[in-house]
């Protein structure tokens, strides 16, 4: 049972409101992490200016873009299968052009054109502004590739088109790339080095969302706590910044405070936090502002010091516990979730037991757990043999998934009998008579619709729960 929160919407074609255009129809499908969904909104915005309308129908599309994920081999296989489907449609509609965007485009570059004959266009995550030129090339009958990674591209000047939005929650991208160099991870190679977006452009985007009636934003980055604006440029070059730049730099805690203060009625979330970069001032800011949601996604990957070191995670199990203790001390009601990898090279039964005992200590509210998948070019692939047999990886995965299920249920049970604030997002999947929303802790709650509507903050009395969902009834609008 492999699961990732971001994959709930995998492959959804995203649609924006049509306007007078060039008569061409674009279909854009997104796979992978929240960053990819957010990037697709940037791409749609760039192409809307070129007159493209979006469609959900492959048969109708003149241009099909697939925003791809490389994080595990399985993610890439999913994309390859999807390309086979495009190929079948292209046989009927030879005029249809196919472009591959995102991490898989960056990883495979021009090789994609040889391996997948139907692909006309390959564009890496930092090259989306070049799409209009690249599409022209393709229309003139040439294949086009741009996989140049950038030192300063943050798309800060592009106002994303909100695709398939509920009008309530939106992503706001604040950093791009990653400098962490976890040995298992392909992200630094596919998304480049870490850089932060100008806080002023972040604030403008948030202000615009607030004006449009959005109620919740999620500040996005591979490692948000590492956010650092000092006038532009790579994070790794901060050491060469001028004294003035250093003195006036904005870090993540400052950005968080700025957004929370400017919009006290808006819920603020962020993702993802890397334990080594999460500082006490971020936790203090969270504790201070009621509108910063009490939820931290804090991937740990393993509970074993030896494996953490081999993964280059730059913190120990003890340091992780200290961080958890600080979070619980300042915010006893804060939910915490994990990402975990089983079967990293050399992982022993003892290492696995360390992971289970770490989980017992934290009792995470949610978790996203994966069997290790060797990624070409990563340090682990180059230096370590993928030596844990597949059935052992799978068995360990089942054990941690089962333990997480138990802890999730323990956490949801704590809410039964209590009244919690829920922001209504959509109709419940299981019943058109119920709303579905989330608590500040990010736990899903469902309750009868009554007179309430999407976007309302409602106090909900929780009467029952499953391991993933709170079930209750509304007792009134919250303040
Ligand atoms: N930036 C975040 C971090 O550092 O924790 C998350 C990045 S990644 C998009 C999401 C998750 O995928 C990771 O936290 C990790 O658990 C998992 N993952 C990454 N590389 C993997 C690999 N080679 N095999 C299995 N899972 C992997």
mmCIF file of N, CA and C in Angstrom, residues 172-273:
data_model
loop_
_atom_site.group_PDB
_atom_site.id
_atom_site.type_symbol
_atom_site.label_atom_id
_atom_site.label_comp_id
_atom_site.label_asym_id
_atom_site.label_seq_id
_atom_site.Cartn_x
_atom_site.Cartn_y
_atom_site.Cartn_z
ATOM 1 N N UNK A 172 0.926 28.628 -3.083
ATOM 2 C CA UNK A 172 1.785 29.764 -3.444
ATOM 3 C C UNK A 172 3.225 29.284 -3.330
ATOM 4 N N UNK A 173 3.894 29.267 -4.453
ATOM 5 C CA UNK A 173 5.243 28.734 -4.482
ATOM 6 C C UNK A 173 6.225 29.766 -3.911
ATOM 7 N N UNK A 174 7.101 29.372 -2.975
ATOM 8 C CA UNK A 174 8.027 30.342 -2.364
ATOM 9 C C UNK A 174 9.505 30.016 -2.589
ATOM 10 N N UNK A 175 9.799 28.748 -2.818
ATOM 11 C CA UNK A 175 11.180 28.408 -3.183
ATOM 12 C C UNK A 175 11.145 27.437 -4.350
ATOM 13 N N UNK A 176 12.268 27.356 -5.059
ATOM 14 C CA UNK A 176 12.397 26.340 -6.109
ATOM 15 C C UNK A 176 13.722 25.625 -5.894
ATOM 16 N N UNK A 177 13.760 24.363 -6.350
ATOM 17 C CA UNK A 177 14.989 23.587 -6.239
ATOM 18 C C UNK A 177 15.250 23.113 -4.822
ATOM 19 N N UNK A 178 16.354 22.400 -4.646
ATOM 20 C CA UNK A 178 16.698 21.859 -3.330
ATOM 21 C C UNK A 178 18.203 21.657 -3.252
ATOM 22 N N UNK A 179 18.767 22.037 -2.100
ATOM 23 C CA UNK A 179 20.221 21.882 -1.902
ATOM 24 C C UNK A 179 20.567 20.747 -0.949
ATOM 25 N N UNK A 180 19.566 19.972 -0.542
ATOM 26 C CA UNK A 180 19.828 19.044 0.545
ATOM 27 C C UNK A 180 20.677 17.835 0.196
ATOM 28 N N UNK A 181 20.585 17.409 -1.044
ATOM 29 C CA UNK A 181 21.394 16.269 -1.478
ATOM 30 C C UNK A 181 21.184 15.013 -0.620
ATOM 31 N N UNK A 182 19.926 14.716 -0.300
ATOM 32 C CA UNK A 182 19.624 13.419 0.308
ATOM 33 C C UNK A 182 20.057 12.377 -0.724
ATOM 34 N N UNK A 183 20.726 11.328 -0.268
ATOM 35 C CA UNK A 183 21.397 10.454 -1.253
ATOM 36 C C UNK A 183 20.410 9.655 -2.108
ATOM 37 N N UNK A 184 19.150 9.521 -1.644
ATOM 38 C CA UNK A 184 18.166 8.738 -2.405
ATOM 39 C C UNK A 184 17.429 9.576 -3.441
ATOM 40 N N UNK A 185 17.585 10.901 -3.388
ATOM 41 C CA UNK A 185 16.601 11.783 -4.013
ATOM 42 C C UNK A 185 17.080 12.412 -5.317
ATOM 43 N N UNK A 186 16.186 12.424 -6.280
ATOM 44 C CA UNK A 186 16.507 12.916 -7.617
ATOM 45 C C UNK A 186 16.222 14.425 -7.747
ATOM 46 N N UNK A 187 15.517 14.999 -6.766
ATOM 47 C CA UNK A 187 15.047 16.389 -6.894
ATOM 48 C C UNK A 187 16.156 17.422 -7.177
ATOM 49 N N UNK A 188 17.301 17.378 -6.464
ATOM 50 C CA UNK A 188 18.327 18.395 -6.763
ATOM 51 C C UNK A 188 18.781 18.355 -8.226
ATOM 52 N N UNK A 189 18.686 17.164 -8.849
ATOM 53 C CA UNK A 189 19.107 17.048 -10.255
ATOM 54 C C UNK A 189 18.012 17.508 -11.217
ATOM 55 N N UNK A 190 16.763 17.331 -10.804
ATOM 56 C CA UNK A 190 15.674 17.657 -11.733
ATOM 57 C C UNK A 190 15.138 19.066 -11.532
ATOM 58 N N UNK A 191 15.290 19.599 -10.330
ATOM 59 C CA UNK A 191 14.741 20.933 -10.068
ATOM 60 C C UNK A 191 15.829 21.958 -9.768
ATOM 61 N N UNK A 192 17.051 21.517 -9.771
ATOM 62 C CA UNK A 192 18.160 22.462 -9.652
ATOM 63 C C UNK A 192 18.420 22.933 -8.236
ATOM 64 N N UNK A 193 19.285 23.914 -8.135
ATOM 65 C CA UNK A 193 19.702 24.408 -6.829
ATOM 66 C C UNK A 193 18.611 25.302 -6.250
ATOM 67 N N UNK A 194 18.703 25.445 -4.917
ATOM 68 C CA UNK A 194 17.635 26.151 -4.208
ATOM 69 C C UNK A 194 17.734 27.671 -4.355
ATOM 70 N N UNK A 195 16.598 28.278 -4.642
ATOM 71 C CA UNK A 195 16.499 29.752 -4.681
ATOM 72 C C UNK A 195 15.142 30.160 -4.150
ATOM 73 N N UNK A 196 15.072 31.358 -3.610
ATOM 74 C CA UNK A 196 13.829 31.826 -2.980
ATOM 75 C C UNK A 196 13.211 32.947 -3.795
ATOM 76 N N UNK A 197 11.920 33.075 -3.617
ATOM 77 C CA UNK A 197 11.160 34.078 -4.375
ATOM 78 C C UNK A 197 11.044 35.357 -3.561
ATOM 79 N N UNK A 198 11.056 36.484 -4.247
ATOM 80 C CA UNK A 198 10.943 37.799 -3.636
ATOM 81 C C UNK A 198 9.693 37.878 -2.739
ATOM 82 N N UNK A 199 9.855 38.217 -1.444
ATOM 83 C CA UNK A 199 8.677 38.244 -0.548
ATOM 84 C C UNK A 199 7.591 39.196 -1.036
ATOM 85 N N UNK A 200 8.033 40.271 -1.720
ATOM 86 C CA UNK A 200 7.026 41.223 -2.209
ATOM 87 C C UNK A 200 6.101 40.555 -3.235
ATOM 88 N N UNK A 201 6.664 39.759 -4.128
ATOM 89 C CA UNK A 201 5.814 39.099 -5.129
ATOM 90 C C UNK A 201 4.957 38.016 -4.465
ATOM 91 N N UNK A 202 5.483 37.399 -3.391
ATOM 92 C CA UNK A 202 4.674 36.413 -2.646
ATOM 93 C C UNK A 202 3.473 37.134 -2.020
ATOM 94 N N UNK A 203 3.762 38.276 -1.370
ATOM 95 C CA UNK A 203 2.692 39.033 -0.712
ATOM 96 C C UNK A 203 1.642 39.481 -1.727
ATOM 97 N N UNK A 204 2.118 39.932 -2.911
ATOM 98 C CA UNK A 204 1.161 40.373 -3.935
ATOM 99 C C UNK A 204 0.242 39.222 -4.347
ATOM 100 N N UNK A 205 0.834 38.043 -4.497
ATOM 101 C CA UNK A 205 0.008 36.892 -4.895
ATOM 102 C C UNK A 205 -0.999 36.544 -3.792
ATOM 103 N N UNK A 206 -0.535 36.584 -2.540
ATOM 104 C CA UNK A 206 -1.443 36.260 -1.427
ATOM 105 C C UNK A 206 -2.549 37.324 -1.326
ATOM 106 N N UNK A 207 -2.172 38.597 -1.470
ATOM 107 C CA UNK A 207 -3.180 39.668 -1.417
ATOM 108 C C UNK A 207 -4.241 39.469 -2.495
ATOM 109 N N UNK A 208 -3.764 39.096 -3.678
ATOM 110 C CA UNK A 208 -4.674 38.881 -4.799
ATOM 111 C C UNK A 208 -5.626 37.714 -4.491
ATOM 112 N N UNK A 209 -5.074 36.647 -3.918
ATOM 113 C CA UNK A 209 -5.913 35.493 -3.567
ATOM 114 C C UNK A 209 -6.960 35.894 -2.526
ATOM 115 N N UNK A 210 -6.528 36.699 -1.539
ATOM 116 C CA UNK A 210 -7.460 37.138 -0.488
ATOM 117 C C UNK A 210 -8.592 37.960 -1.113
ATOM 118 N N UNK A 211 -8.219 38.841 -2.033
ATOM 119 C CA UNK A 211 -9.239 39.676 -2.696
ATOM 120 C C UNK A 211 -10.229 38.826 -3.476
ATOM 121 N N UNK A 212 -9.718 37.724 -4.038
ATOM 122 C CA UNK A 212 -10.597 36.845 -4.826
ATOM 123 C C UNK A 212 -11.423 35.923 -3.927
ATOM 124 N N UNK A 213 -11.238 36.030 -2.623
ATOM 125 C CA UNK A 213 -12.073 35.263 -1.693
ATOM 126 C C UNK A 213 -11.475 33.951 -1.238
ATOM 127 N N UNK A 214 -10.201 33.682 -1.585
ATOM 128 C CA UNK A 214 -9.580 32.440 -1.100
ATOM 129 C C UNK A 214 -9.440 32.505 0.419
ATOM 130 N N UNK A 215 -9.564 31.349 1.090
ATOM 131 C CA UNK A 215 -9.560 31.311 2.552
ATOM 132 C C UNK A 215 -8.331 30.619 3.124
ATOM 133 N N UNK A 216 -7.583 29.963 2.265
ATOM 134 C CA UNK A 216 -6.444 29.180 2.770
ATOM 135 C C UNK A 216 -5.344 29.138 1.713
ATOM 136 N N UNK A 217 -4.113 29.410 2.143
ATOM 137 C CA UNK A 217 -3.005 29.260 1.198
ATOM 138 C C UNK A 217 -1.970 28.298 1.785
ATOM 139 N N UNK A 218 -1.281 27.606 0.882
ATOM 140 C CA UNK A 218 -0.173 26.753 1.304
ATOM 141 C C UNK A 218 1.094 27.273 0.636
ATOM 142 N N UNK A 219 2.046 27.696 1.470
ATOM 143 C CA UNK A 219 3.344 28.152 0.956
ATOM 144 C C UNK A 219 4.136 26.904 0.592
ATOM 145 N N UNK A 220 4.583 26.853 -0.650
ATOM 146 C CA UNK A 220 5.165 25.613 -1.168
ATOM 147 C C UNK A 220 6.647 25.712 -1.492
ATOM 148 N N UNK A 221 7.348 24.636 -1.212
ATOM 149 C CA UNK A 221 8.746 24.517 -1.625
ATOM 150 C C UNK A 221 9.218 23.128 -1.243
ATOM 151 N N UNK A 222 10.330 22.665 -1.810
ATOM 152 C CA UNK A 222 10.872 21.349 -1.436
ATOM 153 C C UNK A 222 11.326 21.377 0.014
ATOM 154 N N UNK A 223 11.707 22.564 0.480
ATOM 155 C CA UNK A 223 12.266 22.690 1.827
ATOM 156 C C UNK A 223 12.000 24.121 2.295
ATOM 157 N N UNK A 224 10.735 24.401 2.652
ATOM 158 C CA UNK A 224 10.319 25.798 2.887
ATOM 159 C C UNK A 224 11.094 26.479 4.012
ATOM 160 N N UNK A 225 11.468 25.709 5.029
ATOM 161 C CA UNK A 225 12.142 26.327 6.180
ATOM 162 C C UNK A 225 13.495 26.920 5.801
ATOM 163 N N UNK A 226 13.986 26.519 4.662
ATOM 164 C CA UNK A 226 15.272 27.016 4.195
ATOM 165 C C UNK A 226 15.121 28.325 3.403
ATOM 166 N N UNK A 227 13.865 28.804 3.287
ATOM 167 C CA UNK A 227 13.587 30.042 2.531
ATOM 168 C C UNK A 227 14.523 31.171 2.997
ATOM 169 N N UNK A 228 15.115 31.865 2.027
ATOM 170 C CA UNK A 228 15.983 32.999 2.372
ATOM 171 C C UNK A 228 16.056 33.947 1.181
ATOM 172 N N UNK A 229 15.460 35.126 1.347
ATOM 173 C CA UNK A 229 15.528 36.139 0.286
ATOM 174 C C UNK A 229 16.563 37.178 0.684
ATOM 175 N N UNK A 230 17.539 37.364 -0.184
ATOM 176 C CA UNK A 230 18.534 38.411 0.089
ATOM 177 C C UNK A 230 18.757 39.261 -1.149
ATOM 178 N N UNK A 231 17.715 39.312 -1.996
ATOM 179 C CA UNK A 231 17.802 40.135 -3.201
ATOM 180 C C UNK A 231 17.888 39.297 -4.469
ATOM 181 N N UNK A 232 17.787 37.970 -4.318
ATOM 182 C CA UNK A 232 17.819 37.084 -5.490
ATOM 183 C C UNK A 232 19.082 36.260 -5.500
ATOM 184 N N UNK A 233 19.037 35.178 -6.287
ATOM 185 C CA UNK A 233 20.218 34.317 -6.413
ATOM 186 C C UNK A 233 20.084 33.049 -5.588
ATOM 187 N N UNK A 234 21.063 32.172 -5.764
ATOM 188 C CA UNK A 234 21.007 30.868 -5.111
ATOM 189 C C UNK A 234 21.258 30.984 -3.613
ATOM 190 N N UNK A 235 20.628 30.092 -2.871
ATOM 191 C CA UNK A 235 20.825 30.061 -1.413
ATOM 192 C C UNK A 235 22.307 29.809 -1.083
ATOM 193 N N UNK A 236 22.913 28.933 -1.869
ATOM 194 C CA UNK A 236 24.310 28.573 -1.564
ATOM 195 C C UNK A 236 25.253 29.767 -1.734
ATOM 196 N N UNK A 237 24.826 30.805 -2.472
ATOM 197 C CA UNK A 237 25.688 31.976 -2.678
ATOM 198 C C UNK A 237 25.456 33.074 -1.634
ATOM 199 N N UNK A 238 24.592 32.793 -0.655
ATOM 200 C CA UNK A 238 24.295 33.804 0.375
ATOM 201 C C UNK A 238 25.572 34.248 1.084
ATOM 202 N N UNK A 239 26.490 33.299 1.249
ATOM 203 C CA UNK A 239 27.745 33.626 1.959
ATOM 204 C C UNK A 239 28.524 34.754 1.263
ATOM 205 N N UNK A 240 28.297 34.904 -0.050
ATOM 206 C CA UNK A 240 28.998 35.971 -0.785
ATOM 207 C C UNK A 240 28.202 37.273 -0.848
ATOM 208 N N UNK A 241 27.022 37.293 -0.194
ATOM 209 C CA UNK A 241 26.178 38.494 -0.261
ATOM 210 C C UNK A 241 26.838 39.641 0.501
ATOM 211 N N UNK A 242 26.420 40.887 0.174
ATOM 212 C CA UNK A 242 26.990 42.053 0.855
ATOM 213 C C UNK A 242 26.466 42.105 2.300
ATOM 214 N N UNK A 243 27.136 42.896 3.137
ATOM 215 C CA UNK A 243 26.701 43.045 4.540
ATOM 216 C C UNK A 243 25.264 43.558 4.589
ATOM 217 N N UNK A 244 24.964 44.501 3.683
ATOM 218 C CA UNK A 244 23.632 45.079 3.604
ATOM 219 C C UNK A 244 22.599 44.004 3.261
ATOM 220 N N UNK A 245 22.922 43.182 2.258
ATOM 221 C CA UNK A 245 22.000 42.102 1.862
ATOM 222 C C UNK A 245 21.779 41.135 3.018
ATOM 223 N N UNK A 246 22.852 40.840 3.727
ATOM 224 C CA UNK A 246 22.743 39.894 4.847
ATOM 225 C C UNK A 246 21.864 40.476 5.953
ATOM 226 N N UNK A 247 22.068 41.785 6.219
ATOM 227 C CA UNK A 247 21.337 42.424 7.323
ATOM 228 C C UNK A 247 19.851 42.567 7.014
ATOM 229 N N UNK A 248 19.497 42.647 5.736
ATOM 230 C CA UNK A 248 18.092 42.881 5.388
ATOM 231 C C UNK A 248 17.417 41.628 4.828
ATOM 232 N N UNK A 249 18.080 40.484 4.952
ATOM 233 C CA UNK A 249 17.519 39.249 4.387
ATOM 234 C C UNK A 249 16.234 38.837 5.130
ATOM 235 N N UNK A 250 15.354 38.151 4.403
ATOM 236 C CA UNK A 250 14.104 37.634 4.993
ATOM 237 C C UNK A 250 14.196 36.120 5.074
ATOM 238 N N UNK A 251 14.004 35.571 6.286
ATOM 239 C CA UNK A 251 14.009 34.109 6.400
ATOM 240 C C UNK A 251 12.568 33.589 6.471
ATOM 241 N N UNK A 252 12.411 32.270 6.638
ATOM 242 C CA UNK A 252 11.066 31.693 6.565
ATOM 243 C C UNK A 252 10.172 32.163 7.703
ATOM 244 N N UNK A 253 10.736 32.245 8.914
ATOM 245 C CA UNK A 253 9.911 32.674 10.058
ATOM 246 C C UNK A 253 9.379 34.090 9.800
ATOM 247 N N UNK A 254 10.236 34.967 9.262
ATOM 248 C CA UNK A 254 9.820 36.350 8.988
ATOM 249 C C UNK A 254 8.736 36.383 7.911
ATOM 250 N N UNK A 255 8.914 35.565 6.876
ATOM 251 C CA UNK A 255 7.907 35.513 5.804
ATOM 252 C C UNK A 255 6.561 35.034 6.354
ATOM 253 N N UNK A 256 6.638 33.992 7.176
ATOM 254 C CA UNK A 256 5.430 33.409 7.770
ATOM 255 C C UNK A 256 4.682 34.454 8.608
ATOM 256 N N UNK A 257 5.421 35.199 9.427
ATOM 257 C CA UNK A 257 4.818 36.242 10.257
ATOM 258 C C UNK A 257 4.169 37.307 9.376
ATOM 259 N N UNK A 258 4.871 37.684 8.306
ATOM 260 C CA UNK A 258 4.392 38.728 7.413
ATOM 261 C C UNK A 258 3.048 38.337 6.807
ATOM 262 N N UNK A 259 2.976 37.107 6.298
ATOM 263 C CA UNK A 259 1.742 36.638 5.646
ATOM 264 C C UNK A 259 0.630 36.511 6.687
ATOM 265 N N UNK A 260 0.969 35.942 7.849
ATOM 266 C CA UNK A 260 -0.054 35.709 8.880
ATOM 267 C C UNK A 260 -0.630 37.032 9.382
ATOM 268 N N UNK A 261 0.231 38.036 9.543
ATOM 269 C CA UNK A 261 -0.236 39.334 10.045
ATOM 270 C C UNK A 261 -1.063 40.074 9.013
ATOM 271 N N UNK A 262 -0.661 39.971 7.741
ATOM 272 C CA UNK A 262 -1.374 40.694 6.680
ATOM 273 C C UNK A 262 -2.783 40.121 6.478
ATOM 274 N N UNK A 263 -2.965 38.821 6.754
ATOM 275 C CA UNK A 263 -4.259 38.193 6.464
ATOM 276 C C UNK A 263 -4.732 37.338 7.641
ATOM 277 N N UNK A 264 -5.144 38.008 8.726
ATOM 278 C CA UNK A 264 -5.510 37.235 9.921
ATOM 279 C C UNK A 264 -6.717 36.311 9.731
ATOM 280 N N UNK A 265 -7.510 36.570 8.681
ATOM 281 C CA UNK A 265 -8.692 35.704 8.451
ATOM 282 C C UNK A 265 -8.379 34.538 7.523
ATOM 283 N N UNK A 266 -7.155 34.513 7.027
ATOM 284 C CA UNK A 266 -6.795 33.463 6.085
ATOM 285 C C UNK A 266 -6.018 32.375 6.807
ATOM 286 N N UNK A 267 -6.287 31.127 6.446
ATOM 287 C CA UNK A 267 -5.472 30.041 7.001
ATOM 288 C C UNK A 267 -4.168 29.945 6.219
ATOM 289 N N UNK A 268 -3.069 29.813 6.946
ATOM 290 C CA UNK A 268 -1.763 29.686 6.301
ATOM 291 C C UNK A 268 -1.207 28.294 6.592
ATOM 292 N N UNK A 269 -0.853 27.585 5.516
ATOM 293 C CA UNK A 269 -0.160 26.295 5.660
ATOM 294 C C UNK A 269 1.163 26.377 4.924
ATOM 295 N N UNK A 270 2.015 25.400 5.160
ATOM 296 C CA UNK A 270 3.270 25.354 4.399
ATOM 297 C C UNK A 270 3.727 23.908 4.277
ATOM 298 N N UNK A 271 4.500 23.656 3.231
ATOM 299 C CA UNK A 271 4.997 22.305 2.995
ATOM 300 C C UNK A 271 6.097 22.375 1.931
ATOM 301 N N UNK A 272 7.188 21.650 2.107
ATOM 302 C CA UNK A 272 7.526 20.653 3.101
ATOM 303 C C UNK A 272 8.621 21.188 4.014
ATOM 304 N N UNK A 273 8.645 20.696 5.245
ATOM 305 C CA UNK A 273 9.698 21.059 6.179
ATOM 306 C C UNK A 273 10.737 19.951 6.235
#
